[in-house]
Structures are given as structure tokens and as C-alpha cells.
């Protein structure tokens, strides 16, 4: 195909020129001398090689110069190069040939000789370069998606790394206060704490079973109850319909941790995890003191703290357009609701 296409290209341009020229002049070229026709066709085939060679050199030049840049400026310069090649080659080689045959060079001959090869040249350019530009577009899209995925993965790792110290601080603080009263119980608490860490460090697959998350929350609640006020009234409900569903890990815990951290007033803490159609719904309500505590130096009504901010960003990354999250004070209670839509 490499050696067949150029003469076919030249002959196509030749026959188109002859057809248009004969339509204007009334000449029938097949009634001319076949020796003359043969010379013209052979010359046109050779000119096809010249045109394709010139285009290839032009494309190679811009590929080296611009490399991966496919801007409109490059395309404009390439089209201009194709136009100049046609203008130069046609008027140096084709115009004299036309002038020496038949009735000499007429105005319509000059128009045909300049426009027809240019028309086919632009078609050839569009077909030849569109494939390259499409490949470049696909590669750029893939590269952009890879960069985006790498960025999101890096951010998720940072959020997890940020969450672990937050969890460690609260858990160690619990054990610290317990050691003043009961060392044996503190040792048992350390064992519970180790189980929690083991889940975080070794059992974090991309997604986990919902029962694993429930067991983890139960262990965490048991750990927090140790240092909680005796006035604590805890109401738990885990829907028995939740069995084999898969979720991303450690998304429910920040809400539980936040509830234990800021509970007060009537010391009522309600946790409900249920399945609702294709959604998993998690509702956490905890009473708060009459004078609302401050979180990270700002009133709780204005600021949710690093744990909930971290959670909200992780939800945006992991459950984009497939989650609902709200948190705020309602009638002397802090109410947080999280809804995850499971994939079909």
C-alpha cells in the first residue's frame, strides 16, 4: 500500500482535472492520442509520489518540532504547509504540462490545476492526521485519568493517615484515665485496643463486609463505655437484614467517636444502622450539654471538627453522588445521618 497509494492519488487528481476541464471545453479526452494520455497519466502518477513524499516530510518535521503538542496553532501551520506545497508543486510542474497540451493554458485550466490537487490534499491531510490526533486525544485522556486517580489515591491515604492519630489519641486517653483506678482492667482494655488497631492495620481491604464494620463499632463502643459517665444511656440497633453488603471501611466510626466525645446533658446516645432498599442508613443522636461544647476552638454548631471533615471528604472520594451526609444540633441533640447507596 505504501507504494501503490501515491500513483493512485496522482491519477485520481488527474482524472478529476480532465473531467472538469473537458466539461467546460467540450473535449473528450479518450478521443485524444493515447500516447499523450499515457504520458500525462504517467506524469501524474510520478507527481503523486512527489506530493506524498512532500507531505510525509512536512508531517515528520512538525512531529519533531511539536511532539505531543496538538494545539490549533500547530494544525494551522500544517494546513498552511500543505497549501504551500500544492501551490509550489502544481505551478512548477503541472501548469507547464497543461500549457503544452491541447489548446494551451486557459483560465479554467489554471483554476482546476490549483484547486483539485489542493482539495484532495486537504482530504488526505484530514484522514492522515485525524488518526494521530485521535490517538493523542485518547492518550491524553488516559493520562489525565491516571493522574486524577493517583491524586485521589494519595488524598485517601493522607486522610487515613490523618484519621489514625486522631483515633489513637482518643483511645490512649481512655486507657490513661483507667490506669489510675484499675490496672487489670486497663490491661484488658489494651487488648481490646489492640484488636481495633489490628482491624485498621491489617484488615483494610478495598471494601469490607458490613458485619466486620458492625463488630468493629461494637468493640469501639465497649472501649468507650469504660470511661463514659455512669449516667450514659446507650441505645443500639443493628438491622438484621444487613448481612453480605460491602462498604468502604471506617466510615461509620467517626460519627460514633464524635458522639462519645461530645455527649452531655441527659447522656442519651442512640445509634441505628439499618438497610433501606438499596441504601445503608446510619443515624447517630447524642444529647449535648446545655452550654454547647467547643470543637477545635469553635462552637459545635459552627464547626464539626477534624474527624467529621475528614469523613465528609472521604465520602466525596469514595461515594461520589452515592451518599447523603448531614450533621448538626437539633433540640439539644447532635444528630448525624449518613446514607450510602450500594452499587446495583
Tab-separated table of C-alpha atoms in Angstrom:
chain	number	residue	atom	x	y	z
A	1	UNK	CA	0.000	0.000	0.000
A	2	UNK	CA	2.928	2.303	0.713
A	3	UNK	CA	3.969	2.203	-2.970
A	4	UNK	CA	0.537	1.776	-4.580
A	5	UNK	CA	-1.291	4.676	-2.945
A	6	UNK	CA	0.840	7.605	-4.318
A	7	UNK	CA	0.243	6.818	-8.044
A	8	UNK	CA	-3.457	6.213	-7.352
A	9	UNK	CA	-3.561	9.567	-5.591
A	10	UNK	CA	-1.941	11.289	-8.578
A	11	UNK	CA	-4.219	9.549	-11.117
A	12	UNK	CA	-7.332	10.462	-9.105
A	13	UNK	CA	-6.353	14.133	-9.232
A	14	UNK	CA	-5.544	13.848	-12.959
A	15	UNK	CA	-8.860	12.257	-13.968
A	16	UNK	CA	-10.796	14.798	-11.888
A	17	UNK	CA	-8.973	17.663	-13.603
A	18	UNK	CA	-9.603	16.138	-17.038
A	19	UNK	CA	-13.288	15.602	-16.252
A	20	UNK	CA	-13.814	19.219	-15.195
A	21	UNK	CA	-11.704	20.677	-17.993
A	22	UNK	CA	-13.436	18.612	-20.659
A	23	UNK	CA	-16.844	19.579	-19.259
A	24	UNK	CA	-16.027	23.239	-19.882
A	25	UNK	CA	-14.247	22.856	-23.239
A	26	UNK	CA	-16.426	20.071	-24.631
A	27	UNK	CA	-13.381	17.902	-25.300
A	28	UNK	CA	-13.473	14.101	-24.876
A	29	UNK	CA	-10.013	13.104	-23.658
A	30	UNK	CA	-10.413	9.428	-24.618
A	31	UNK	CA	-10.540	10.563	-28.259
A	32	UNK	CA	-7.135	12.184	-27.908
A	33	UNK	CA	-3.908	10.427	-28.707
A	34	UNK	CA	-3.407	7.619	-26.212
A	35	UNK	CA	0.309	8.320	-26.348
A	36	UNK	CA	-0.397	11.809	-24.987
A	37	UNK	CA	-2.864	10.450	-22.448
A	38	UNK	CA	-0.309	7.841	-21.354
A	39	UNK	CA	2.382	10.490	-20.898
A	40	UNK	CA	0.044	12.649	-18.817
A	41	UNK	CA	-1.090	9.722	-16.644
A	42	UNK	CA	2.487	8.545	-16.080
A	43	UNK	CA	3.484	12.093	-15.164
A	44	UNK	CA	0.524	12.379	-12.769
A	45	UNK	CA	1.444	9.079	-11.109
A	46	UNK	CA	5.011	10.327	-10.591
A	47	UNK	CA	3.641	13.604	-9.186
A	48	UNK	CA	1.590	11.512	-6.725
A	49	UNK	CA	4.864	10.184	-5.290
A	50	UNK	CA	6.218	13.745	-5.119
A	51	UNK	CA	3.146	15.015	-3.267
A	52	UNK	CA	3.044	12.146	-0.740
A	53	UNK	CA	6.796	12.391	-0.128
A	54	UNK	CA	6.484	16.142	0.492
A	55	UNK	CA	3.521	15.644	2.869
A	56	UNK	CA	5.385	12.957	4.822
A	57	UNK	CA	8.407	15.227	5.205
A	58	UNK	CA	6.126	18.031	6.368
A	59	UNK	CA	4.379	15.798	8.935
A	60	UNK	CA	7.688	14.408	10.210
A	61	UNK	CA	9.007	17.953	10.659
A	62	UNK	CA	6.031	19.024	12.771
A	63	UNK	CA	6.093	15.765	14.750
A	64	UNK	CA	9.685	16.505	15.745
A	65	UNK	CA	9.082	20.182	16.398
A	66	UNK	CA	5.815	19.988	18.311
A	67	UNK	CA	5.970	16.398	19.598
A	68	UNK	CA	2.968	15.986	21.942
A	69	UNK	CA	1.580	19.472	21.388
A	70	UNK	CA	-1.589	19.283	19.264
A	71	UNK	CA	-2.709	22.871	19.543
A	72	UNK	CA	-4.722	24.779	16.959
A	73	UNK	CA	-1.557	26.714	16.110
A	74	UNK	CA	0.182	23.518	15.024
A	75	UNK	CA	-2.793	22.387	12.943
A	76	UNK	CA	-2.976	25.798	11.302
A	77	UNK	CA	0.707	25.684	10.374
A	78	UNK	CA	0.385	22.161	8.997
A	79	UNK	CA	-2.585	23.134	6.809
A	80	UNK	CA	-0.647	26.172	5.604
A	81	UNK	CA	2.291	23.896	4.759
A	82	UNK	CA	0.035	21.589	2.740
A	83	UNK	CA	-1.337	24.613	0.872
A	84	UNK	CA	2.138	25.962	0.056
A	85	UNK	CA	3.358	22.533	-1.124
A	86	UNK	CA	0.432	22.304	-3.517
A	87	UNK	CA	0.846	25.879	-4.739
A	88	UNK	CA	4.553	25.348	-5.392
A	89	UNK	CA	4.472	21.870	-6.951
A	90	UNK	CA	1.376	22.454	-9.063
A	91	UNK	CA	2.621	25.664	-10.641
A	92	UNK	CA	6.173	24.409	-11.198
A	93	UNK	CA	5.283	21.031	-12.739
A	94	UNK	CA	1.582	20.732	-13.610
A	95	UNK	CA	0.856	24.150	-15.055
A	96	UNK	CA	3.612	23.930	-17.733
A	97	UNK	CA	2.388	20.459	-18.732
A	98	UNK	CA	-1.148	21.737	-19.213
A	99	UNK	CA	0.132	24.737	-21.182
A	100	UNK	CA	1.931	22.444	-23.652
A	101	UNK	CA	-1.089	20.237	-24.444
A	102	UNK	CA	-4.387	20.697	-26.263
A	103	UNK	CA	-5.296	24.356	-26.814
A	104	UNK	CA	-2.838	25.839	-24.353
A	105	UNK	CA	-3.380	27.191	-20.850
A	106	UNK	CA	-6.877	28.544	-20.288
A	107	UNK	CA	-8.225	30.243	-17.171
A	108	UNK	CA	-10.274	27.206	-16.209
A	109	UNK	CA	-7.167	25.006	-16.614
A	110	UNK	CA	-5.331	27.196	-14.117
A	111	UNK	CA	-8.248	27.014	-11.666
A	112	UNK	CA	-8.545	23.225	-11.968
A	113	UNK	CA	-4.816	22.629	-11.648
A	114	UNK	CA	-4.652	24.653	-8.416
A	115	UNK	CA	-7.923	23.666	-6.737
A	116	UNK	CA	-8.358	19.951	-7.486
A	117	UNK	CA	-4.997	18.727	-6.079
A	118	UNK	CA	-5.461	21.057	-3.101
A	119	UNK	CA	-8.910	19.589	-2.468
A	120	UNK	CA	-7.530	16.043	-2.406
A	121	UNK	CA	-4.530	17.170	-0.372
A	122	UNK	CA	-6.803	18.521	2.357
A	123	UNK	CA	-8.794	15.275	2.383
A	124	UNK	CA	-5.553	13.290	2.647
A	125	UNK	CA	-4.335	15.554	5.449
A	126	UNK	CA	-7.606	15.178	7.367
A	127	UNK	CA	-7.604	11.383	7.135
A	128	UNK	CA	-3.895	11.019	7.858
A	129	UNK	CA	-3.678	13.395	10.785
A	130	UNK	CA	-7.092	12.715	12.345
A	131	UNK	CA	-5.874	9.234	13.293
A	132	UNK	CA	-2.815	10.710	15.005
A	133	UNK	CA	-4.831	13.371	16.789
A	134	UNK	CA	-7.421	10.853	17.924
A	135	UNK	CA	-4.684	8.618	19.354
A	136	UNK	CA	-3.167	11.635	21.108
A	137	UNK	CA	-6.580	12.594	22.497
A	138	UNK	CA	-7.112	9.076	23.876
A	139	UNK	CA	-3.619	9.006	25.384
A	140	UNK	CA	-4.130	12.418	26.988
A	141	UNK	CA	-7.470	11.312	28.451
A	142	UNK	CA	-5.917	8.139	29.839
A	143	UNK	CA	-3.016	10.123	31.276
A	144	UNK	CA	-5.398	12.649	32.822
A	145	UNK	CA	-7.485	9.872	34.381
A	146	UNK	CA	-4.331	8.219	35.733
A	147	UNK	CA	-3.150	11.494	37.264
A	148	UNK	CA	-6.612	12.088	38.743
A	149	UNK	CA	-6.781	8.553	40.182
A	150	UNK	CA	-3.259	8.866	41.595
A	151	UNK	CA	-4.185	12.181	43.177
A	152	UNK	CA	-7.352	10.755	44.732
A	153	UNK	CA	-5.488	7.685	45.979
A	154	UNK	CA	-2.830	9.922	47.544
A	155	UNK	CA	-5.503	12.041	49.194
A	156	UNK	CA	-7.270	8.953	50.560
A	157	UNK	CA	-4.006	7.684	52.029
A	158	UNK	CA	-3.444	11.076	53.615
A	159	UNK	CA	-6.960	11.100	55.076
A	160	UNK	CA	-6.466	7.610	56.544
A	161	UNK	CA	-3.093	8.610	57.961
A	162	UNK	CA	-4.703	11.725	59.419
A	163	UNK	CA	-7.512	9.687	60.955
A	164	UNK	CA	-5.296	7.125	62.735
A	165	UNK	CA	-3.543	9.624	65.061
A	166	UNK	CA	-6.950	11.103	65.868
A	167	UNK	CA	-8.252	7.671	66.866
A	168	UNK	CA	-5.055	6.774	68.756
A	169	UNK	CA	-5.218	9.948	70.822
A	170	UNK	CA	-8.765	9.288	71.998
A	171	UNK	CA	-8.192	5.594	72.728
A	172	UNK	CA	-4.943	6.154	74.625
A	173	UNK	CA	-6.607	8.901	76.602
A	174	UNK	CA	-9.268	6.368	77.662
A	175	UNK	CA	-6.633	3.854	78.817
A	176	UNK	CA	-4.688	6.586	80.640
A	177	UNK	CA	-7.627	7.505	82.860
A	178	UNK	CA	-8.485	3.856	83.521
A	179	UNK	CA	-4.976	3.010	84.740
A	180	UNK	CA	-5.429	5.302	87.732
A	181	UNK	CA	-8.279	3.135	89.029
A	182	UNK	CA	-7.829	-0.446	87.801
A	183	UNK	CA	-4.590	-1.695	86.238
A	184	UNK	CA	-6.011	-5.169	85.470
A	185	UNK	CA	-8.961	-3.664	83.661
A	186	UNK	CA	-6.573	-1.333	81.840
A	187	UNK	CA	-4.647	-4.361	80.530
A	188	UNK	CA	-7.869	-5.821	79.218
A	189	UNK	CA	-8.638	-2.505	77.594
A	190	UNK	CA	-5.230	-2.564	75.916
A	191	UNK	CA	-6.158	-5.953	74.438
A	192	UNK	CA	-9.402	-4.503	73.096
A	193	UNK	CA	-7.460	-1.574	71.772
A	194	UNK	CA	-5.048	-3.956	70.014
A	195	UNK	CA	-7.988	-5.679	68.294
A	196	UNK	CA	-9.175	-2.335	66.994
A	197	UNK	CA	-5.731	-1.476	65.669
A	198	UNK	CA	-5.395	-4.885	64.047
A	199	UNK	CA	-8.544	-4.250	62.039
A	200	UNK	CA	-7.245	-0.872	60.918
A	201	UNK	CA	-3.731	-2.025	60.071
A	202	UNK	CA	-4.234	-5.464	58.563
A	203	UNK	CA	-7.877	-5.934	57.596
A	204	UNK	CA	-8.447	-2.909	55.435
A	205	UNK	CA	-9.277	-4.353	52.037
A	206	UNK	CA	-10.658	-2.030	49.454
A	207	UNK	CA	-14.137	-2.887	50.702
A	208	UNK	CA	-15.224	-4.917	53.728
A	209	UNK	CA	-18.337	-6.757	54.806
A	210	UNK	CA	-20.849	-4.754	56.780
A	211	UNK	CA	-20.706	-7.300	59.608
A	212	UNK	CA	-16.999	-6.566	60.044
A	213	UNK	CA	-17.803	-2.905	60.439
A	214	UNK	CA	-20.539	-3.665	62.957
A	215	UNK	CA	-18.186	-5.858	65.033
A	216	UNK	CA	-15.553	-3.137	64.912
A	217	UNK	CA	-18.030	-0.486	66.079
A	218	UNK	CA	-19.195	-2.782	68.881
A	219	UNK	CA	-15.614	-3.202	70.128
A	220	UNK	CA	-15.081	0.541	69.950
A	221	UNK	CA	-18.301	1.200	71.880
A	222	UNK	CA	-17.232	-1.298	74.553
A	223	UNK	CA	-13.935	0.543	74.843
A	224	UNK	CA	-15.608	3.943	75.142
A	225	UNK	CA	-18.124	2.767	77.721
A	226	UNK	CA	-15.234	2.209	80.135
A	227	UNK	CA	-14.578	5.904	80.569
A	228	UNK	CA	-18.111	7.137	79.959
A	229	UNK	CA	-20.308	8.551	82.669
A	230	UNK	CA	-22.437	6.060	84.673
A	231	UNK	CA	-25.368	8.163	83.531
A	232	UNK	CA	-24.839	7.029	79.937
A	233	UNK	CA	-27.969	5.593	78.339
A	234	UNK	CA	-26.966	3.732	75.229
A	235	UNK	CA	-29.486	2.509	72.649
A	236	UNK	CA	-28.102	0.372	69.822
A	237	UNK	CA	-29.919	-1.136	66.865
A	238	UNK	CA	-28.188	-3.019	64.064
A	239	UNK	CA	-30.568	-4.203	61.363
A	240	UNK	CA	-30.525	-7.997	60.981
A	241	UNK	CA	-31.077	-7.565	57.228
A	242	UNK	CA	-27.506	-6.334	56.949
A	243	UNK	CA	-25.500	-9.449	56.111
A	244	UNK	CA	-23.342	-9.590	52.982
A	245	UNK	CA	-23.285	-5.934	51.920
A	246	UNK	CA	-19.876	-4.433	51.133
A	247	UNK	CA	-18.802	-0.963	52.239
A	248	UNK	CA	-15.598	1.008	52.454
A	249	UNK	CA	-14.106	0.687	55.946
A	250	UNK	CA	-14.109	3.153	58.835
A	251	UNK	CA	-16.821	5.477	57.568
A	252	UNK	CA	-19.281	4.954	60.428
A	253	UNK	CA	-16.782	5.154	63.279
A	254	UNK	CA	-16.110	8.937	63.180
A	255	UNK	CA	-19.792	9.554	63.949
A	256	UNK	CA	-19.690	7.177	66.923
A	257	UNK	CA	-16.436	8.678	68.150
A	258	UNK	CA	-17.814	12.203	67.820
A	259	UNK	CA	-20.937	11.224	69.807
A	260	UNK	CA	-18.925	9.829	72.727
A	261	UNK	CA	-16.625	12.821	72.685
A	262	UNK	CA	-19.324	15.477	72.984
A	263	UNK	CA	-22.133	13.709	74.813
A	264	UNK	CA	-23.597	15.535	77.820
A	265	UNK	CA	-26.861	16.737	79.302
A	266	UNK	CA	-29.117	13.669	79.597
A	267	UNK	CA	-26.262	11.392	78.400
A	268	UNK	CA	-28.503	9.703	75.869
A	269	UNK	CA	-26.773	8.116	72.898
A	270	UNK	CA	-28.761	6.419	70.134
A	271	UNK	CA	-27.178	4.520	67.241
A	272	UNK	CA	-29.180	2.906	64.468
A	273	UNK	CA	-27.783	1.100	61.427
A	274	UNK	CA	-30.407	-0.216	59.031
A	275	UNK	CA	-30.942	-1.268	55.464
A	276	UNK	CA	-33.455	0.738	53.499
A	277	UNK	CA	-33.912	-0.517	49.948
A	278	UNK	CA	-30.585	-0.088	48.168
A	279	UNK	CA	-29.262	2.185	50.932
A	280	UNK	CA	-27.464	1.648	54.206
A	281	UNK	CA	-28.611	4.282	56.704
A	282	UNK	CA	-26.681	5.176	59.854
A	283	UNK	CA	-28.232	7.531	62.406
A	284	UNK	CA	-26.383	8.788	65.489
A	285	UNK	CA	-28.014	11.064	68.067
A	286	UNK	CA	-26.388	12.212	71.297
A	287	UNK	CA	-27.565	14.702	73.853
A	288	UNK	CA	-25.262	17.636	74.498
A	289	UNK	CA	-24.742	19.942	77.484
A	290	UNK	CA	-26.946	22.985	77.817
A	291	UNK	CA	-23.895	25.102	77.060
A	292	UNK	CA	-22.670	23.605	73.760
A	293	UNK	CA	-19.033	22.487	73.928
A	294	UNK	CA	-16.439	23.763	71.555
A	295	UNK	CA	-14.908	21.615	68.853
A	296	UNK	CA	-11.475	22.655	67.628
A	297	UNK	CA	-11.955	26.038	69.318
A	298	UNK	CA	-15.291	26.865	67.677
A	299	UNK	CA	-18.865	26.203	68.778
A	300	UNK	CA	-20.144	22.781	67.717
A	301	UNK	CA	-22.955	24.382	65.727
A	302	UNK	CA	-20.402	26.089	63.500
A	303	UNK	CA	-17.588	23.552	63.266
A	304	UNK	CA	-17.704	19.765	63.003
A	305	UNK	CA	-14.084	19.066	63.881
A	306	UNK	CA	-11.338	17.276	62.015
A	307	UNK	CA	-12.936	13.817	62.300
A	308	UNK	CA	-16.198	14.780	60.556
A	309	UNK	CA	-14.440	16.978	58.000
A	310	UNK	CA	-12.182	14.048	57.206
A	311	UNK	CA	-15.230	11.781	56.875
A	312	UNK	CA	-17.009	14.186	54.549
A	313	UNK	CA	-14.023	14.345	52.192
A	314	UNK	CA	-13.619	10.557	52.162
A	315	UNK	CA	-17.305	10.204	51.279
A	316	UNK	CA	-16.855	12.595	48.364
A	317	UNK	CA	-13.979	10.483	47.066
A	318	UNK	CA	-15.406	7.001	47.701
A	319	UNK	CA	-19.154	7.542	47.262
A	320	UNK	CA	-19.398	10.443	44.859
A	321	UNK	CA	-23.082	11.116	44.094
A	322	UNK	CA	-23.980	7.950	46.074
A	323	UNK	CA	-24.166	9.272	49.625
A	324	UNK	CA	-26.028	11.671	51.869
A	325	UNK	CA	-24.463	13.150	54.995
A	326	UNK	CA	-25.739	15.720	57.463
A	327	UNK	CA	-24.704	16.721	60.967
A	328	UNK	CA	-25.877	19.444	63.300
A	329	UNK	CA	-27.679	20.379	66.513
A	330	UNK	CA	-31.423	19.740	66.809
A	331	UNK	CA	-33.292	20.364	70.073
A	332	UNK	CA	-30.313	19.947	72.392
A	333	UNK	CA	-29.075	16.906	70.481
A	334	UNK	CA	-26.301	16.473	67.986
A	335	UNK	CA	-27.761	14.472	65.108
A	336	UNK	CA	-25.639	12.907	62.383
A	337	UNK	CA	-27.101	10.928	59.493
A	338	UNK	CA	-25.166	9.017	56.866
A	339	UNK	CA	-26.753	7.228	53.916
A	340	UNK	CA	-24.725	5.108	51.465
A	341	UNK	CA	-26.215	3.902	48.202
A	342	UNK	CA	-24.999	0.399	47.359
A	343	UNK	CA	-23.990	-0.421	43.777
A	344	UNK	CA	-26.596	-2.432	41.847
